[in-house]
mmCIF file of C-alpha atoms and ligand atoms in Angstrom:
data_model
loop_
_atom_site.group_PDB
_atom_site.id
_atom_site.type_symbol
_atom_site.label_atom_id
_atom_site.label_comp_id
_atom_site.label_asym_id
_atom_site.label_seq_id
_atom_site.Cartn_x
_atom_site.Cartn_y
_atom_site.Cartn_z
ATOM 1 C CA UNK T 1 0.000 0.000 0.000
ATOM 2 C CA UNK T 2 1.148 3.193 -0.931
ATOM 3 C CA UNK T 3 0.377 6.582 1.446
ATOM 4 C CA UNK T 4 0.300 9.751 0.243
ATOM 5 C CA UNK T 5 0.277 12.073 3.444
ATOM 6 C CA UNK T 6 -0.955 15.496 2.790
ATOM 7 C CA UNK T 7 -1.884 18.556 5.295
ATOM 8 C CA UNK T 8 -5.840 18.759 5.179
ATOM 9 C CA UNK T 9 -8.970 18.039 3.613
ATOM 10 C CA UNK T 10 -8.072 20.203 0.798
ATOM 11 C CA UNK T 11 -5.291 19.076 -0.128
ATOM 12 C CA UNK T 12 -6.208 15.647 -0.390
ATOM 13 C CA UNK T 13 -9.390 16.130 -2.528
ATOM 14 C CA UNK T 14 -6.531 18.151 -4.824
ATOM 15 C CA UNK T 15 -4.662 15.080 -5.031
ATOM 16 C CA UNK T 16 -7.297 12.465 -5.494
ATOM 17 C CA UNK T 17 -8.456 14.609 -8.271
ATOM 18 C CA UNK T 18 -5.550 15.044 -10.147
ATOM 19 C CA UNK T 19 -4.542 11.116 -9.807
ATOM 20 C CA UNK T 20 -8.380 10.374 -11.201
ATOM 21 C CA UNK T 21 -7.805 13.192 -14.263
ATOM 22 C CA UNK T 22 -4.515 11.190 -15.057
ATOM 23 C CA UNK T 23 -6.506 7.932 -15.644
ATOM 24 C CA UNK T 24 -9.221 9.689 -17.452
ATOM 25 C CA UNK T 25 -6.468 10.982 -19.854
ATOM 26 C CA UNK T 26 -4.965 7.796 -19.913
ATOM 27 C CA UNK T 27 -7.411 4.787 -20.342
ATOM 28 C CA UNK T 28 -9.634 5.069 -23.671
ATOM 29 C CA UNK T 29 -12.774 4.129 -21.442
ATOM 30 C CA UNK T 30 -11.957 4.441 -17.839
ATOM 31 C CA UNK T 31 -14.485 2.721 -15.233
ATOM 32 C CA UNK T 32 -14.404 4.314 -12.061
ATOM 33 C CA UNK T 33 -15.788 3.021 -8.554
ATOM 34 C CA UNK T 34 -17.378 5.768 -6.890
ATOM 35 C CA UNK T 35 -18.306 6.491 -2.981
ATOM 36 C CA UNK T 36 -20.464 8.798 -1.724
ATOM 37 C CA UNK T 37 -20.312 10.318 2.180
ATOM 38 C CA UNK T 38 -18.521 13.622 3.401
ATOM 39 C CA UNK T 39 -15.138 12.185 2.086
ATOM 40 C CA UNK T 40 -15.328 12.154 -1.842
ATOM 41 C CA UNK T 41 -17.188 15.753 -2.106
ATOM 42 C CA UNK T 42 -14.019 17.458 -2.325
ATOM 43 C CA UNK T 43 -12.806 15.739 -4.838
ATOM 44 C CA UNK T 44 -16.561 15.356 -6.954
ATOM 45 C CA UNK T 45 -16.338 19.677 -6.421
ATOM 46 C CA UNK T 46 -12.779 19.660 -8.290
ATOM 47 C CA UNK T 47 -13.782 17.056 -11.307
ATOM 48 C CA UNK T 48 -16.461 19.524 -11.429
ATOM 49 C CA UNK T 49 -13.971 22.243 -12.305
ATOM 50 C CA UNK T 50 -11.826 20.436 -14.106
ATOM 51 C CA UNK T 51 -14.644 19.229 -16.677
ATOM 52 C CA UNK T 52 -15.894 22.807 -17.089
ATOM 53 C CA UNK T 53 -12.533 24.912 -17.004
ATOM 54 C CA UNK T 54 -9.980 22.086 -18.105
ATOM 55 C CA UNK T 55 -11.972 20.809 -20.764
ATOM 56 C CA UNK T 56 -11.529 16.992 -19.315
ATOM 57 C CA UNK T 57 -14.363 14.899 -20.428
ATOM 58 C CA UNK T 58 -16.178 12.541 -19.227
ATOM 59 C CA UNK T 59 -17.864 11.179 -22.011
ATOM 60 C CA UNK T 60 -16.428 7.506 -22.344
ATOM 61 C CA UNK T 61 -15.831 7.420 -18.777
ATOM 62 C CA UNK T 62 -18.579 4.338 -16.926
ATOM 63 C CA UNK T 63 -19.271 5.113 -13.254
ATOM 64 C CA UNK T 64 -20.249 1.839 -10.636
ATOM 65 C CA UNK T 65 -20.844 3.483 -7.282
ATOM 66 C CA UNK T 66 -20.046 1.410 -4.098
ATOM 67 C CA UNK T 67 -23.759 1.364 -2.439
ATOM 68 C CA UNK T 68 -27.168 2.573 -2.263
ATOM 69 C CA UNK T 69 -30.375 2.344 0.835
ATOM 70 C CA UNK T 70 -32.852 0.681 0.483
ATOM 71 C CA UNK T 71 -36.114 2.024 -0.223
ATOM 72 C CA UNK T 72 -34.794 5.374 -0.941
ATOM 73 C CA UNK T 73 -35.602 6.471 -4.402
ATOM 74 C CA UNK T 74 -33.714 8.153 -7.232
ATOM 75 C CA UNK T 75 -35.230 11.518 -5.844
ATOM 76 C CA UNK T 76 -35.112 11.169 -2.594
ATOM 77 C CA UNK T 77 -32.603 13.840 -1.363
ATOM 78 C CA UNK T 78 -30.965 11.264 0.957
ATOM 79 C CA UNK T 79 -30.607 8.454 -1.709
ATOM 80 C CA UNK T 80 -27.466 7.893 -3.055
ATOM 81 C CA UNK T 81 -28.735 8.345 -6.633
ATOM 82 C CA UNK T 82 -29.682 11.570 -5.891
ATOM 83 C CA UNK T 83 -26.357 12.663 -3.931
ATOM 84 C CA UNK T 84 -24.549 11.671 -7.110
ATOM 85 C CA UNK T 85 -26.696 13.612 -9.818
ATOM 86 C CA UNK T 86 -26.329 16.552 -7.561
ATOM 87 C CA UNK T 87 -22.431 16.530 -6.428
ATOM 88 C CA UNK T 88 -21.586 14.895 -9.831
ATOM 89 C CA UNK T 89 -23.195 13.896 -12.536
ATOM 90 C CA UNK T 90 -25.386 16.921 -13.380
ATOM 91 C CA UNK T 91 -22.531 19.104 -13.556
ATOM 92 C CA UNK T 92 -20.279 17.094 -16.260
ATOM 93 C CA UNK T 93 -20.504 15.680 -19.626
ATOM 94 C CA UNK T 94 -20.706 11.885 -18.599
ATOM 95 C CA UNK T 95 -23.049 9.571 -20.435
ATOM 96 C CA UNK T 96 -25.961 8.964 -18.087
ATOM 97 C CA UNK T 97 -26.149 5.655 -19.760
ATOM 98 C CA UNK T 98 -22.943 4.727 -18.175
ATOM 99 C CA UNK T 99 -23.860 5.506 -14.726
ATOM 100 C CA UNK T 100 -24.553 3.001 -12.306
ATOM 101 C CA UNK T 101 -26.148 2.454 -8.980
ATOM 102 C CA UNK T 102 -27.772 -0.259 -7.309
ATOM 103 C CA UNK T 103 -31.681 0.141 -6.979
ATOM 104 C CA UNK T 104 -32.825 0.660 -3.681
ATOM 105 C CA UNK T 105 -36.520 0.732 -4.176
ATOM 106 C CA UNK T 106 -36.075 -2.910 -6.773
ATOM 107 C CA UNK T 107 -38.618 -5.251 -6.329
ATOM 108 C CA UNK T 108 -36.542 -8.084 -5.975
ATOM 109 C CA UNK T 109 -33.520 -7.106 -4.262
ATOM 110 C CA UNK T 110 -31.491 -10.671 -4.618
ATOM 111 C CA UNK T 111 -32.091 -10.183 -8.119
ATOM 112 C CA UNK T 112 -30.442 -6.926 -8.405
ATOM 113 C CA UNK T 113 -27.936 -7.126 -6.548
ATOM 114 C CA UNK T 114 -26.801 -10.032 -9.040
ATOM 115 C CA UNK T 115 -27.880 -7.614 -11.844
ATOM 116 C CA UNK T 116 -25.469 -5.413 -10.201
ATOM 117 C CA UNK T 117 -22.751 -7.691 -10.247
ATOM 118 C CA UNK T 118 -22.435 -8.836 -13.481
ATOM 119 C CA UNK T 119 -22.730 -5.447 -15.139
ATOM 120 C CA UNK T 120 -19.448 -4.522 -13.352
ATOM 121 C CA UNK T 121 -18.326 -8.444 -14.513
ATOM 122 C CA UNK T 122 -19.482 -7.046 -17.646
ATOM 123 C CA UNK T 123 -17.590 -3.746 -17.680
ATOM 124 C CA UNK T 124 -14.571 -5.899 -17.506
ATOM 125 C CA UNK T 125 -13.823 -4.471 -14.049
ATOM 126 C CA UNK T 126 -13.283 -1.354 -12.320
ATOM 127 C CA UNK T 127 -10.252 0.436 -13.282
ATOM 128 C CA UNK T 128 -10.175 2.649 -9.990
ATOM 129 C CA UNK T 129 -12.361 2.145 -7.084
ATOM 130 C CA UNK T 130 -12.258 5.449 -4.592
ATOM 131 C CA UNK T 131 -13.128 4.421 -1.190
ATOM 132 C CA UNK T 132 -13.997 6.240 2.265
ATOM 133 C CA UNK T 133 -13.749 4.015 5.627
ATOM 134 C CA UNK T 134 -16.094 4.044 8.198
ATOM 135 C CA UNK T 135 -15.039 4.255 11.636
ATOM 136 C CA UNK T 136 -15.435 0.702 12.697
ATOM 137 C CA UNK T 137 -13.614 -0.149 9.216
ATOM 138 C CA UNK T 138 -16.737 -0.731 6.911
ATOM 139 C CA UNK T 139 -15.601 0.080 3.113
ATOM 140 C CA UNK T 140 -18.812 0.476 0.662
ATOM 141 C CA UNK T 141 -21.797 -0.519 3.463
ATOM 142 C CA UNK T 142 -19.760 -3.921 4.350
ATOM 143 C CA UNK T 143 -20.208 -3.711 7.688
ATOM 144 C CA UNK T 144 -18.043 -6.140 9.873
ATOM 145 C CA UNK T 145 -18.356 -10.047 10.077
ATOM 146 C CA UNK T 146 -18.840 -9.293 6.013
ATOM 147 C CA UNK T 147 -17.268 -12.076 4.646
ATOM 148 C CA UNK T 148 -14.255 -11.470 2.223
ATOM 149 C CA UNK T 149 -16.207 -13.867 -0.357
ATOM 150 C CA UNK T 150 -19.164 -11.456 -0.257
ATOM 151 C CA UNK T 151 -20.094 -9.958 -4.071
ATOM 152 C CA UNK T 152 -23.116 -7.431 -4.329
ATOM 153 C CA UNK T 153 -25.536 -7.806 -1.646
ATOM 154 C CA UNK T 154 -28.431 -6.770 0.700
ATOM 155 C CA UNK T 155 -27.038 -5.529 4.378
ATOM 156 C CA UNK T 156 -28.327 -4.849 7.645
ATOM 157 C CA UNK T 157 -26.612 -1.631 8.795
ATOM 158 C CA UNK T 158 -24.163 -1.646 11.794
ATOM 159 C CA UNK T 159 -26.267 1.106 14.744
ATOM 160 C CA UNK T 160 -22.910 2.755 14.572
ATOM 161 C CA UNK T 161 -22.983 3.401 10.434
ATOM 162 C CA UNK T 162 -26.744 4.539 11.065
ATOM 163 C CA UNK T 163 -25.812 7.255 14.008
ATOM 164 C CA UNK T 164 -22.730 8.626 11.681
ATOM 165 C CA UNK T 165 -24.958 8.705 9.079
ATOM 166 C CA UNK T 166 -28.316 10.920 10.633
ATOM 167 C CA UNK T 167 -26.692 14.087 10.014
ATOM 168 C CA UNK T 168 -27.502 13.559 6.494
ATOM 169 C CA UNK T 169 -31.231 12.787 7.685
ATOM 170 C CA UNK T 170 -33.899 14.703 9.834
ATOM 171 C CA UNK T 171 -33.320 11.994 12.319
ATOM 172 C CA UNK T 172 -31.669 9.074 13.043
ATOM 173 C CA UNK T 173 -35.295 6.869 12.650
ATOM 174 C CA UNK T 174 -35.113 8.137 9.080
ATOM 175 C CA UNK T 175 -32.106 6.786 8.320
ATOM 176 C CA UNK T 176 -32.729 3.238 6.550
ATOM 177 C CA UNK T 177 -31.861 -0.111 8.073
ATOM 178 C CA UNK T 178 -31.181 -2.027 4.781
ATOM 179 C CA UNK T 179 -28.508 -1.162 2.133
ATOM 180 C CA UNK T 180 -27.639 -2.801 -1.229
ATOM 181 C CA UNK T 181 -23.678 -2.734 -1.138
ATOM 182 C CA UNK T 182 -21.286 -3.871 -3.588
ATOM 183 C CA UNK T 183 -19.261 -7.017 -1.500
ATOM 184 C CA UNK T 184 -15.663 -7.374 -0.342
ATOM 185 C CA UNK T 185 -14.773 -9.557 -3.464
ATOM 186 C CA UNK T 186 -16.515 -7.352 -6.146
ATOM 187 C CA UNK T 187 -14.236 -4.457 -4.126
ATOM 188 C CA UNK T 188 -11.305 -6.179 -4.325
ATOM 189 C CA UNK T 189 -11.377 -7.412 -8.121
ATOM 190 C CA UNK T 190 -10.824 -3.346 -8.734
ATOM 191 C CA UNK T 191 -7.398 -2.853 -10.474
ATOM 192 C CA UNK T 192 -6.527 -0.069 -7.903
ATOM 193 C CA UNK T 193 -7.862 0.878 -5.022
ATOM 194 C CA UNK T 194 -8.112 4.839 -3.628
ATOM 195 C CA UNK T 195 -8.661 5.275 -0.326
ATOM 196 C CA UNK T 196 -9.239 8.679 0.711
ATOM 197 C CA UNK T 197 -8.693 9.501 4.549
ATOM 198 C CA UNK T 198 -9.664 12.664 5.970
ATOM 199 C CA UNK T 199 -10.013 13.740 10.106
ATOM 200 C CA UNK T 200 -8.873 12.683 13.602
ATOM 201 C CA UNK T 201 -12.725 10.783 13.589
ATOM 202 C CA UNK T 202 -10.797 8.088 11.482
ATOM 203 C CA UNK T 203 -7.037 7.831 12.639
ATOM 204 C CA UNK T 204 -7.977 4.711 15.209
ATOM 205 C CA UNK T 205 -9.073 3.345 11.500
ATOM 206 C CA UNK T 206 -7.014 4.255 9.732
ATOM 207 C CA UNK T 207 -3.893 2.354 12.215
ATOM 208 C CA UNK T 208 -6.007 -0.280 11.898
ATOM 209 C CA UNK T 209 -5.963 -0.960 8.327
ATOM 210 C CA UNK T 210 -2.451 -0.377 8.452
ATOM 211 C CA UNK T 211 -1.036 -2.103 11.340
ATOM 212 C CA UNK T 212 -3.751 -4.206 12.267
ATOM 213 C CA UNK T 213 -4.483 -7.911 11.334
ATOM 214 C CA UNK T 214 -6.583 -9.066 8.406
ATOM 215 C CA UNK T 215 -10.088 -10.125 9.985
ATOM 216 C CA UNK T 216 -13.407 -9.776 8.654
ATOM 217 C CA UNK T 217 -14.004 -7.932 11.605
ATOM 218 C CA UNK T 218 -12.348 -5.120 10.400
ATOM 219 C CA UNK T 219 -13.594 -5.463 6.816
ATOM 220 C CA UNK T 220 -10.843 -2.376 5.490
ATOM 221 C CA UNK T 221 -7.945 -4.910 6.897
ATOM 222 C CA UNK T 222 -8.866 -7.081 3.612
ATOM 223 C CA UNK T 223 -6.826 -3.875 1.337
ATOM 224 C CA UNK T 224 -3.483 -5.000 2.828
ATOM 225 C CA UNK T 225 -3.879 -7.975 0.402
ATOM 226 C CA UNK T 226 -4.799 -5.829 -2.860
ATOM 227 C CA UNK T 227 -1.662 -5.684 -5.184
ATOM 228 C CA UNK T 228 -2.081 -1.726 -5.668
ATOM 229 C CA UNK T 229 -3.875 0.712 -3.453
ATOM 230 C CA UNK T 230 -3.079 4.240 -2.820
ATOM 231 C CA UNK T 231 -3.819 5.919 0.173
ATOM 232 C CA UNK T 232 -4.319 9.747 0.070
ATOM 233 C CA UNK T 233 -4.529 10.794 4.475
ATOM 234 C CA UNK T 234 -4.223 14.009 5.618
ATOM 235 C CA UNK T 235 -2.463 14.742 8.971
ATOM 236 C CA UNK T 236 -5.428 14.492 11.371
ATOM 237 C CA UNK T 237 -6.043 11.123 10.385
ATOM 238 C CA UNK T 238 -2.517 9.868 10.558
ATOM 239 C CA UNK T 239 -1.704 11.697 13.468
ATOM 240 C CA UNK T 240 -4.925 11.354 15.609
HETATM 241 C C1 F6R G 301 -20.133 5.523 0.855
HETATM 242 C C2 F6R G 301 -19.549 4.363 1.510
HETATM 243 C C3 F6R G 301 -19.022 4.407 2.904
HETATM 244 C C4 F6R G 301 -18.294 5.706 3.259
HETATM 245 C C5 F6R G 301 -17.887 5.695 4.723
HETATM 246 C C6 F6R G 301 -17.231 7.009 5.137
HETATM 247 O O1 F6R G 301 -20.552 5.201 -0.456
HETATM 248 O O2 F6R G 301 -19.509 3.342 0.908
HETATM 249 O O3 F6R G 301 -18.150 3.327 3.107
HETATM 250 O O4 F6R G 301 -17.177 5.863 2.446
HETATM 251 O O5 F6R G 301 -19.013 5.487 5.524
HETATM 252 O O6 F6R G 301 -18.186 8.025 5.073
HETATM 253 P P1 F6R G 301 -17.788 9.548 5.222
HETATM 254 O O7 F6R G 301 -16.957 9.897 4.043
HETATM 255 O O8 F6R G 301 -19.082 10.307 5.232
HETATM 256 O O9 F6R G 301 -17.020 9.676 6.498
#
């Protein structure tokens, strides 16, 4: 694993952003893993700018973001599809054709979430997966006791992911139970992995993933065995 340390917030959405413009520039049809959360927003702002003032385009780039809740629709302001239109998508000149999300509000949720899967199968995998971490180590909505095996599926969130997650929400009973996440395998079949770390919130994580051992009760632990992940951390969260 490769970290990049870097002062603040700022400077790491900087850096994410210009490592992500390199690939765009470089692959003829870059697929990119995308998260949602407080982390990537900084980094979503500066693509943003880059599309409109740089002239980078986006138009054979596919998208596969990491999760979604269920029963939270496309236009529900506190779906995932809808935090993605607004703090992405809107603003540049991707295909919406090559966007994907999982469908929260699906009928049959088994079914999609194997829908899910084999489009990415399909896509010939993802190129770059960005990644947050949660603070008891969740990456996408694996929570832990996820097992490493796991491909797209339905989870029960962890209390813990629900209370970090109601300041998004009116309260914390509105924040869904259930999410559709994209599993531990289907993660870890990315080419490269960027992990973006942000905050003294996640330093005890952040250790963690670093020095800590590989258990599927710390589901981030399972990055020390990709082949190439870069991890972008500003001070707080190295330092604590
Ligand atoms: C989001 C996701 C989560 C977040 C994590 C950190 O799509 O999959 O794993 O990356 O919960 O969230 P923030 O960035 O809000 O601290």
């Amino acid at each position: 694993m490769e970290i990049i340390k870097v002062k603040d917030y700022d400077e790491m959405s900087e850096k994410a952003c210009s490592y992500i413009v390199e690939k765009i520039k470089e692959l003829q049809e870059p697929v990119l893993g995308l998260a949602t959360g407080s982390t990537p927003e900084g980094l979503y702002d500066r693509l943003i700018q880059q599309n409109k003032e740089q002239n980078v385009s986006f138009k054979n780039v596919s998208t596969f973001n990491l999760d979604e809740y269920v029963g939270l629709g496309n236009d529900d302001p506190n779906s995932y599809h809808y935090y993605m239109n607004e703090k992405l998508f809107k603003h540049i000149d991707i295909d919406k054709n090559n966007v994907n999300l999982p469908n929260g509000v699906a009928k049959d949720l088994d079914k999609e979430c194997q829908d899910y899967e084999k489009k990415i199968i399909d896509a010939k995998k993802v190129d770059v997966q960005v990644l947050g971490i949660g603070i008891n180590g969740h990456i996408g909505f694996n929570e832990p006791g996820t097992a490493f095996t796991s491909r797209t599926h339905v989870v029960d969130l962890d209390e813990s992911t629900r209370e970090a997650n109601a300041r998004f929400f009116a309260s914390l009973e509105e924040v869904p139970k259930k999410a559709i996440t994209m599993g531990i395998d289907s993660i870890m079949q990315s080419k490269e992995i960027l992990l973006l770390v942000s905050g003294s919130s996640k330093s005890e994580a952040l250790d963690r993933l670093l020095n800590g051992e590989v258990s599927e009760e710390f589901p981030a632990s399972i990055l020390q065995k990709h082949s190439n992940v870069m991890i972008i951390a500003d001070e707080a969260a190295l330092n604590g």
